[in-house]
PDB file of C-alpha atoms in Angstrom:
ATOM      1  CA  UNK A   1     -45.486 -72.083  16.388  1.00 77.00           C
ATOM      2  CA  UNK A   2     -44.898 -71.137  12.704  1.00 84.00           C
ATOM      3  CA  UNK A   3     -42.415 -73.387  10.622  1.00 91.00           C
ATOM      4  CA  UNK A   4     -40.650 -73.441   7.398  1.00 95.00           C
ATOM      5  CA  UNK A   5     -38.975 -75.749   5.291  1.00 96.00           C
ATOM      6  CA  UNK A   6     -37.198 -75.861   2.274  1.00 96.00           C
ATOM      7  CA  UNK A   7     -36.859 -79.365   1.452  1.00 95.00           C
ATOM      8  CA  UNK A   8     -33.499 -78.477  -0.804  1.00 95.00           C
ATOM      9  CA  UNK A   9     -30.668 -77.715   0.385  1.00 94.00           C
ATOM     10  CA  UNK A  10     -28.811 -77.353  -3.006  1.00 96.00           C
ATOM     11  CA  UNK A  11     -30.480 -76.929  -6.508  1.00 97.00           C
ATOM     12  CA  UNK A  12     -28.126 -77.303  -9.730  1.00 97.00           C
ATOM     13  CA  UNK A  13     -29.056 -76.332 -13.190  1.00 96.00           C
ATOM     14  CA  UNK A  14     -28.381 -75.933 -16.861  1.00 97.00           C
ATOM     15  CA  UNK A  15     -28.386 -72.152 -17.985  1.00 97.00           C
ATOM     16  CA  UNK A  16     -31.643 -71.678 -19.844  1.00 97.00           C
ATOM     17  CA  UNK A  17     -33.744 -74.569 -17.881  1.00 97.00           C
ATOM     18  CA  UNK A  18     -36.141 -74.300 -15.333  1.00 97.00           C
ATOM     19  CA  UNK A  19     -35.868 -73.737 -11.654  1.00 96.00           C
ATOM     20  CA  UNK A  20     -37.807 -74.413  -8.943  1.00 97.00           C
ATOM     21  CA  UNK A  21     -37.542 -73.939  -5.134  1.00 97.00           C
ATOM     22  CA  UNK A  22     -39.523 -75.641  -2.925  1.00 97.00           C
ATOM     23  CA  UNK A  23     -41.027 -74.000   0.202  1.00 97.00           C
ATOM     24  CA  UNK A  24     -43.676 -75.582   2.518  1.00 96.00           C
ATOM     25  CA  UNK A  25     -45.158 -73.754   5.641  1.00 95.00           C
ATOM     26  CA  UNK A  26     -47.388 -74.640   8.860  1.00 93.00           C
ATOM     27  CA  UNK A  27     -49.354 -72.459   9.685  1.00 85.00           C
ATOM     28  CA  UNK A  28     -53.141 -72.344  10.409  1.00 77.00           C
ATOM     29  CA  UNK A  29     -54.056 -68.615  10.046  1.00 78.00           C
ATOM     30  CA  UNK A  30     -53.081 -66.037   7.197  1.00 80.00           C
ATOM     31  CA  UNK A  31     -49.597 -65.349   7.051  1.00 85.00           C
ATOM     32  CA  UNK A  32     -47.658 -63.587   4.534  1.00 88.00           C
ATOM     33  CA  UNK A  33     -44.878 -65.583   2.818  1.00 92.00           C
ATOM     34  CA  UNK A  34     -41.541 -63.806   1.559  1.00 93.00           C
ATOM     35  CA  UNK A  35     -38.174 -65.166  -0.550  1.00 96.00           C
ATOM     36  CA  UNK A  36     -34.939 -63.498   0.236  1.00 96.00           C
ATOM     37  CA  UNK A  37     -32.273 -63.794  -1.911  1.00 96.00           C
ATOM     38  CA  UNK A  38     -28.097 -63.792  -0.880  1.00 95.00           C
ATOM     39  CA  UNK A  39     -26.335 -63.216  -4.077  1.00 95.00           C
ATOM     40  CA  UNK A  40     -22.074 -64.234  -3.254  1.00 92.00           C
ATOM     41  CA  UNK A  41     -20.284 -61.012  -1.559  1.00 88.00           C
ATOM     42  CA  UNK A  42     -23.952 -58.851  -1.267  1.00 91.00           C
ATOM     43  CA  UNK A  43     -26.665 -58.724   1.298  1.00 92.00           C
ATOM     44  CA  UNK A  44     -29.283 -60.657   2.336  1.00 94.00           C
ATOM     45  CA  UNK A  45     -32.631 -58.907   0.134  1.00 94.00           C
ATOM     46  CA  UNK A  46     -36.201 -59.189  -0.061  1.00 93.00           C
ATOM     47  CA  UNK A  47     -36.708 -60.871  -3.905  1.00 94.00           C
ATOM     48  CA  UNK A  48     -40.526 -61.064  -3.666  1.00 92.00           C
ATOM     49  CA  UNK A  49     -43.893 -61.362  -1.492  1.00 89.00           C
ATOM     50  CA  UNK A  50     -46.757 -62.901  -2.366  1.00 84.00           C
ATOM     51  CA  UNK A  51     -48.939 -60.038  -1.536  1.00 78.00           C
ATOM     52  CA  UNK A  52     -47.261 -57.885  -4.509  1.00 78.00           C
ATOM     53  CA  UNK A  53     -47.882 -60.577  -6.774  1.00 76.00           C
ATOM     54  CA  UNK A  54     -45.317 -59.784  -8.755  1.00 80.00           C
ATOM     55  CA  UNK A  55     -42.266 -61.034 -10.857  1.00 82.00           C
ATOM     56  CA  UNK A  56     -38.702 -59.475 -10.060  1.00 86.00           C
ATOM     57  CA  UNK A  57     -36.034 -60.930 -12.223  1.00 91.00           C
ATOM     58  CA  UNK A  58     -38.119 -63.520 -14.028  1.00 92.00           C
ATOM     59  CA  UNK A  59     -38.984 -65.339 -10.519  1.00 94.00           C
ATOM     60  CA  UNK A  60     -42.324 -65.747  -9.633  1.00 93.00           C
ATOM     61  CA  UNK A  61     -44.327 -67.421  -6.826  1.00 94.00           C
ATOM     62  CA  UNK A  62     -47.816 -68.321  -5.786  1.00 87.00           C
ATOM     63  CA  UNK A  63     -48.877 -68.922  -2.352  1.00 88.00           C
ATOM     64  CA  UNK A  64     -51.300 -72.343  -2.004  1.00 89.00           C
ATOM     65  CA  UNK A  65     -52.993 -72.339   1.104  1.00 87.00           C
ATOM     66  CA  UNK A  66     -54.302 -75.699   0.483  1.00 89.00           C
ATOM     67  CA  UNK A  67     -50.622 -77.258  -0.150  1.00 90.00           C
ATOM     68  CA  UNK A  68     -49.225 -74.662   2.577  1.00 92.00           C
ATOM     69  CA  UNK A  69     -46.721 -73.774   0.384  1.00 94.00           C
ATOM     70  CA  UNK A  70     -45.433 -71.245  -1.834  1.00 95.00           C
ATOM     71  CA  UNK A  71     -42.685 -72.514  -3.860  1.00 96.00           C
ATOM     72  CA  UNK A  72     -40.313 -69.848  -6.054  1.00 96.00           C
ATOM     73  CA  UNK A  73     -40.267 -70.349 -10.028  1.00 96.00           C
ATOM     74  CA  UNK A  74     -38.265 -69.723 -13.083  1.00 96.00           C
ATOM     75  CA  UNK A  75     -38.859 -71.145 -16.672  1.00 96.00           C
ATOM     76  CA  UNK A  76     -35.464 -70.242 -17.539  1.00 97.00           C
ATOM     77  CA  UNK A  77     -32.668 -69.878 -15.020  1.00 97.00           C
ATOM     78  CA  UNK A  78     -29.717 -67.813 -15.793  1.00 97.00           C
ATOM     79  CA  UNK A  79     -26.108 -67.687 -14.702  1.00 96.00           C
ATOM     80  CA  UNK A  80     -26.618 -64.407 -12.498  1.00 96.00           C
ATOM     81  CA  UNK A  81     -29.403 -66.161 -10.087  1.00 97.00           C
ATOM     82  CA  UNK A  82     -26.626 -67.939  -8.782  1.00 97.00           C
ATOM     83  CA  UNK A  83     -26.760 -67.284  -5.151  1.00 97.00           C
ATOM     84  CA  UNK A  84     -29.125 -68.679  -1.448  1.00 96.00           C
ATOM     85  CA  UNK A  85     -32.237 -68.450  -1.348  1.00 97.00           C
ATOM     86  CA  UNK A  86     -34.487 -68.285   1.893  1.00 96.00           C
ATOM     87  CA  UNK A  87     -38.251 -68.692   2.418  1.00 96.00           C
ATOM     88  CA  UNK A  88     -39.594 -66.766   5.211  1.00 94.00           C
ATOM     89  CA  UNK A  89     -43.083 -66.431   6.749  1.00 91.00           C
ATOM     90  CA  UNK A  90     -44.159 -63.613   8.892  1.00 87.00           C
ATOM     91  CA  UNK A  91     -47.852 -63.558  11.078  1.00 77.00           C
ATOM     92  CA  UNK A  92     -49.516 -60.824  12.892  1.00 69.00           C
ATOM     93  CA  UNK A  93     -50.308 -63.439  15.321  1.00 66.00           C
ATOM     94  CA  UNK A  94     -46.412 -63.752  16.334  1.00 63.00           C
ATOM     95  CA  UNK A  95     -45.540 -59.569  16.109  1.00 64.00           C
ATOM     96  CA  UNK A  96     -45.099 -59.922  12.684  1.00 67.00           C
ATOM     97  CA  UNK A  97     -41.498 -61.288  12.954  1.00 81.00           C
ATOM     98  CA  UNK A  98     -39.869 -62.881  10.229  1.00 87.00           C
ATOM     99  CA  UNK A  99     -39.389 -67.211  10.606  1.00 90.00           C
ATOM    100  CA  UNK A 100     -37.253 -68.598   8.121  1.00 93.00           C
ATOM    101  CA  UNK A 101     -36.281 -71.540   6.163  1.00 94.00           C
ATOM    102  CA  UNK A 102     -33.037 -73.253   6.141  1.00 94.00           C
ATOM    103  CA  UNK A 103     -32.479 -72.001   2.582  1.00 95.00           C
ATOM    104  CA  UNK A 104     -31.421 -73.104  -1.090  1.00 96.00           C
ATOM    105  CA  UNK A 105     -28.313 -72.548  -2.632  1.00 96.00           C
ATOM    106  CA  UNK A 106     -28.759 -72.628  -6.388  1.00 98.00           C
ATOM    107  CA  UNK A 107     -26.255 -73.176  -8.506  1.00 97.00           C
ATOM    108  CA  UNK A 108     -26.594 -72.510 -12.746  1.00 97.00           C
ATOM    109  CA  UNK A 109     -23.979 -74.186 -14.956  1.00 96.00           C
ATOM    110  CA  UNK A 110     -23.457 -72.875 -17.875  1.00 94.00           C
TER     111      UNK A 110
ATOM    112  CA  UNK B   1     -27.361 -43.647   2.575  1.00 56.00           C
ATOM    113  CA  UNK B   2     -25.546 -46.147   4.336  1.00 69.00           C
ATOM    114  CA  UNK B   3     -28.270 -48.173   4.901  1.00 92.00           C
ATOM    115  CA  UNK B   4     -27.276 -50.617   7.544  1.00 96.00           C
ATOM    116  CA  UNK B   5     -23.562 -50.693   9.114  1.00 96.00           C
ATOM    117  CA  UNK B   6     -22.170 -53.739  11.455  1.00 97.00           C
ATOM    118  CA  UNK B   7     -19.299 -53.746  12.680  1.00 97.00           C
ATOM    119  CA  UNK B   8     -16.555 -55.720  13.126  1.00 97.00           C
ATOM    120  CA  UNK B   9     -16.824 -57.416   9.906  1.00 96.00           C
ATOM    121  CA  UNK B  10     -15.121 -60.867  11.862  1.00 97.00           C
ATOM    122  CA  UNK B  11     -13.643 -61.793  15.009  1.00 96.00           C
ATOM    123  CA  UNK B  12     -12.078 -64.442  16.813  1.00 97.00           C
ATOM    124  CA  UNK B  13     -13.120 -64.678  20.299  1.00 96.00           C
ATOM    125  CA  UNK B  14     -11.741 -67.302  23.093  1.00 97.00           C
ATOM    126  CA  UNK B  15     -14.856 -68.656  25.466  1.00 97.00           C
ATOM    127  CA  UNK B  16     -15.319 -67.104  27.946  1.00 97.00           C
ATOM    128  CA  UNK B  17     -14.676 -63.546  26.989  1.00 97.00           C
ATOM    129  CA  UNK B  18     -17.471 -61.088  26.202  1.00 97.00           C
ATOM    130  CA  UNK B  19     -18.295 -58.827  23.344  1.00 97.00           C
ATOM    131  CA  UNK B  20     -20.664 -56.610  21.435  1.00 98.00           C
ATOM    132  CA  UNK B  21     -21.311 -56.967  17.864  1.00 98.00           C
ATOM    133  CA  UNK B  22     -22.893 -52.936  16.614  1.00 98.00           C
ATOM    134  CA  UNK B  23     -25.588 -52.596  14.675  1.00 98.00           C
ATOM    135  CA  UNK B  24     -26.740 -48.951  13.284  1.00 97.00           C
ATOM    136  CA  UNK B  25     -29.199 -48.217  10.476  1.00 96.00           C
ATOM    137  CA  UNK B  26     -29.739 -44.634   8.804  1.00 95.00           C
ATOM    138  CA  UNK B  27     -32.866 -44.864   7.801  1.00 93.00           C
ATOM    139  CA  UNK B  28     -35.138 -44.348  10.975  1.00 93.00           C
ATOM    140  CA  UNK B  29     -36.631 -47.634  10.589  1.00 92.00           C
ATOM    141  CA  UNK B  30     -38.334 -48.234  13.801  1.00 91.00           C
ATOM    142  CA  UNK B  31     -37.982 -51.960  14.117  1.00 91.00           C
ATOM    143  CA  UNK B  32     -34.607 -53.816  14.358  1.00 93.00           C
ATOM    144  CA  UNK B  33     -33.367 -57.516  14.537  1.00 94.00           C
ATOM    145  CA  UNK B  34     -30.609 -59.519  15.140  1.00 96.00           C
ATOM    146  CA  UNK B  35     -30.087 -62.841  13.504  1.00 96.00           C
ATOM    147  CA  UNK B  36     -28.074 -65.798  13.253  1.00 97.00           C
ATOM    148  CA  UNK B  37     -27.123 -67.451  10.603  1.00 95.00           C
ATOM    149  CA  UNK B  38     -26.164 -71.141  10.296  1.00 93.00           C
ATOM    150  CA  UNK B  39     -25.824 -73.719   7.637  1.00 86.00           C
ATOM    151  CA  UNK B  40     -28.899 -75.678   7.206  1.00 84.00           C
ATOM    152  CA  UNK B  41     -30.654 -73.781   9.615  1.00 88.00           C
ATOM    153  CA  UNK B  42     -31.213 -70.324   7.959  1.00 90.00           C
ATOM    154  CA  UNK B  43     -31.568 -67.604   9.500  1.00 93.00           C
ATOM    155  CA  UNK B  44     -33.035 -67.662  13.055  1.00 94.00           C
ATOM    156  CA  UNK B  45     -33.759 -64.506  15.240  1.00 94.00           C
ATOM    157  CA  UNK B  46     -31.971 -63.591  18.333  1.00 96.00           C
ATOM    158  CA  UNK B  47     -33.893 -60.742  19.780  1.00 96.00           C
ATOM    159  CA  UNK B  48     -35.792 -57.924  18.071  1.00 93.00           C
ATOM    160  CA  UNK B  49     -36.572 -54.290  18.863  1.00 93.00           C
ATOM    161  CA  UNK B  50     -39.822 -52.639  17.525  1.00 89.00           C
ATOM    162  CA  UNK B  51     -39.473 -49.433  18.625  1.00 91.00           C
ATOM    163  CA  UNK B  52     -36.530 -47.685  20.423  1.00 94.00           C
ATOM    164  CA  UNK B  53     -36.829 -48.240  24.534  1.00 95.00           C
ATOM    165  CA  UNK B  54     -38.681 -51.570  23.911  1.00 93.00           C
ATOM    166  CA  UNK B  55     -36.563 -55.125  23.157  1.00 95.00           C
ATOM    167  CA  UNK B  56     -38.235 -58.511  22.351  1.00 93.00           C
ATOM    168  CA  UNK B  57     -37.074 -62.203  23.095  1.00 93.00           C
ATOM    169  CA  UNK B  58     -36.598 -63.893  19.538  1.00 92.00           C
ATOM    170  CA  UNK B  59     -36.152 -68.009  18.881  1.00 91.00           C
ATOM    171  CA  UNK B  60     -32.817 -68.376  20.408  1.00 95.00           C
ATOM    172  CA  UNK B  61     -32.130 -65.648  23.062  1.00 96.00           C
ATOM    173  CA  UNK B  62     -30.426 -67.480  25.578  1.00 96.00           C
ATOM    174  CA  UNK B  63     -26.654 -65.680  25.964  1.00 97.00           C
ATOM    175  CA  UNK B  64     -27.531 -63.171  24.038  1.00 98.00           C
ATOM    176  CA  UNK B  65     -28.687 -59.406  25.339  1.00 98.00           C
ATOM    177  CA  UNK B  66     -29.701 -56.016  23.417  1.00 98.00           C
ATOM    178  CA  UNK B  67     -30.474 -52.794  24.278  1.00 97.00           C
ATOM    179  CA  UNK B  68     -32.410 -49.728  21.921  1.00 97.00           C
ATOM    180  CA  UNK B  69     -31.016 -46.775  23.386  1.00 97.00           C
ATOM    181  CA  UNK B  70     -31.895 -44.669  20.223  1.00 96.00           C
ATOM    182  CA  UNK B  71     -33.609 -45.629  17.157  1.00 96.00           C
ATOM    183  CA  UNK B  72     -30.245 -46.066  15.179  1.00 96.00           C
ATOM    184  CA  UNK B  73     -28.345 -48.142  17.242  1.00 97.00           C
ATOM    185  CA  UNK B  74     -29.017 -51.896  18.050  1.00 98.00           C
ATOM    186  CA  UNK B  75     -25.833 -53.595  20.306  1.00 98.00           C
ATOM    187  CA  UNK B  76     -25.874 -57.107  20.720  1.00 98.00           C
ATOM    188  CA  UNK B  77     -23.606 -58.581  23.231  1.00 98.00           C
ATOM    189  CA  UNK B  78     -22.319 -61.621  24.925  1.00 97.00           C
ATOM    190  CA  UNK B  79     -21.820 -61.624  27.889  1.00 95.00           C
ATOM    191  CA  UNK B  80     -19.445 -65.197  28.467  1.00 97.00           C
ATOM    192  CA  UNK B  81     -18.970 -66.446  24.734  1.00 97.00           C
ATOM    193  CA  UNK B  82     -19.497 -70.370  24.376  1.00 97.00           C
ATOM    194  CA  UNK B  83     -18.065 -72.275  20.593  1.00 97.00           C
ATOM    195  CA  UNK B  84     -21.711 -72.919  19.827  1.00 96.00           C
ATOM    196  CA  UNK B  85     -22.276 -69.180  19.396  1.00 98.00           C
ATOM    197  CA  UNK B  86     -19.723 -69.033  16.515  1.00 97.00           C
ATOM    198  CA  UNK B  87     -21.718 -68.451  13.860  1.00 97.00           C
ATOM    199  CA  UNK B  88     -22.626 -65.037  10.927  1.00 96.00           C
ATOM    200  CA  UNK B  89     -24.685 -62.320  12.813  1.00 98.00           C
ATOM    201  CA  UNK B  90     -26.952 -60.204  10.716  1.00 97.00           C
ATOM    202  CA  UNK B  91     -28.435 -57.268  11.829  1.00 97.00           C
ATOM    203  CA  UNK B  92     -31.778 -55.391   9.926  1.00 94.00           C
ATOM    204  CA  UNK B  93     -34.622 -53.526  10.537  1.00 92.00           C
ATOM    205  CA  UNK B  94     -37.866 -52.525   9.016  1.00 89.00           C
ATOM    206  CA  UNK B  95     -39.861 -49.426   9.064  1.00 85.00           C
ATOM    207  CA  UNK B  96     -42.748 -51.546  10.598  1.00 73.00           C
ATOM    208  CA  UNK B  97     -42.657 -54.763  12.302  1.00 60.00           C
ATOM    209  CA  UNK B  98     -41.887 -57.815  10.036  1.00 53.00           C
ATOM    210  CA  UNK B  99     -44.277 -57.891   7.481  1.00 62.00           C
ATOM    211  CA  UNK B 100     -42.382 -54.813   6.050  1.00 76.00           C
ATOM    212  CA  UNK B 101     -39.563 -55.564   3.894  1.00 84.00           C
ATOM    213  CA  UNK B 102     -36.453 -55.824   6.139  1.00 89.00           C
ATOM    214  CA  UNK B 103     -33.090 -54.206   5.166  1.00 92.00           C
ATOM    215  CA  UNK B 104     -29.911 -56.631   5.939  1.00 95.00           C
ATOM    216  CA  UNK B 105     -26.281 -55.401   6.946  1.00 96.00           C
ATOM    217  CA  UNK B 106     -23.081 -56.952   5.623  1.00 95.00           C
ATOM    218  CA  UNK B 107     -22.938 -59.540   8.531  1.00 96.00           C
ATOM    219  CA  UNK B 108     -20.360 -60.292  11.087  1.00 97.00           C
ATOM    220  CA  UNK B 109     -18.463 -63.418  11.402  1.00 96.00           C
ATOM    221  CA  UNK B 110     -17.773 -64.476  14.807  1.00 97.00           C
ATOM    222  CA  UNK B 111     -15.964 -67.790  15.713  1.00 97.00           C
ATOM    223  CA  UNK B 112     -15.560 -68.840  19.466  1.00 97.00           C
ATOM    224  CA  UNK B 113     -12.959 -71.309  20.250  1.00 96.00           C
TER     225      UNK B 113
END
């Protein structure tokens, strides 16, 4: 079966230094990696996916099938990306449900 | 657009005693989930519902049951509540099955003493 882990359970940083979230993954086929974000008092939301290969609110990541992992980065954090963040993995293999980490809370001081 | 509703927002329930957390989306996603959410674990799912009529075991189903009546409505109930089901329930769907962004209600607190 699929498995994630986020080796952090709490990240703390300066305002204006960088940030990054560690996410690891086993799994042998192709699966598609995700990072949710819970900001305090809002939903749980879809931040980014590595197929879009894209970067929402200065946050990027890069999936590394050789490492298995696909780790979320920012060069310079800021006070607002305060909040939990979860890795999840989904695989056509398993009905395309999500599996997720057991999530980061970052915290940025300023 | 509501989005996704839950409701009750928390509860206190003694063991024992039964009770069904709602779930209804506006959206006319076809897929729906229920999770739990615990510290240090994440989120883990419960059961899971790609299409109305049809309903899907999930990681931890065991005293948990569901039922997809309609596509906007997704009950989850227990049927004898236990402490190790307190816990924050979240509810979502996707238009497709889970490699489609899924959409999140507000969460339900539920503690079990």
């Amino acid at each position: 079966a699929q498995r994630v882990t986020q080796p952090e359970k709490l990240l703390s940083v300066f305002k204006g230094a960088p940030v990054e979230l560690k996410c690891n993954y086993s799994y042998s086929g192709s699966p598609e990696l995700f990072w949710y974000v819970q900001y305090s008092r809002q939903r749980l939301q879809l931040l980014l996916r590595h197929i879009s290969r894209e970067s929402i609110k200065g946050f990027t990541a890069d999936l590394n099938k050789g490492e298995t992992s696909f780790h979320l980065k920012k060069p310079f954090a800021q006070e607002e990306d305060s909040a939990m963040y979860y890795c999840a993995l989904s695989v056509r293999a398993a009905g395309n449900k999500l599996t997720f980490g057991g999530g980061t809370r970052v915290l940025v001081k300023p | 657009t509501a989005g996704i509703t839950q409701a009750p927002t928390s509860q206190i329930l003694a063991a024992g005693r039964s009770m069904t957390l709602r779930c209804t989306q506006d959206m006319r996603h076809n897929a729906m989930y229920w999770y739990r959410q615990d510290l240090g674990l994440g989120l883990r799912l419960i059961h899971y519902s790609n299409t109305a009529g049809t309903t899907g075991k999930g990681e931890v189903p065991d005293g948990y049951s569901v039922s997809r009546a309609n596509t906007d409505d997704f009950p989850l109930t227990l049927a004898s509540a236990v402490p190790s089901q307190t816990s924050v329930y979240f509810c979502a769907s996707s238009d497709t099955t889970g490699a489609d962004t899924q959409y999140f209600g507000p969460g339900t607190r539920l503690t079990v003493l």
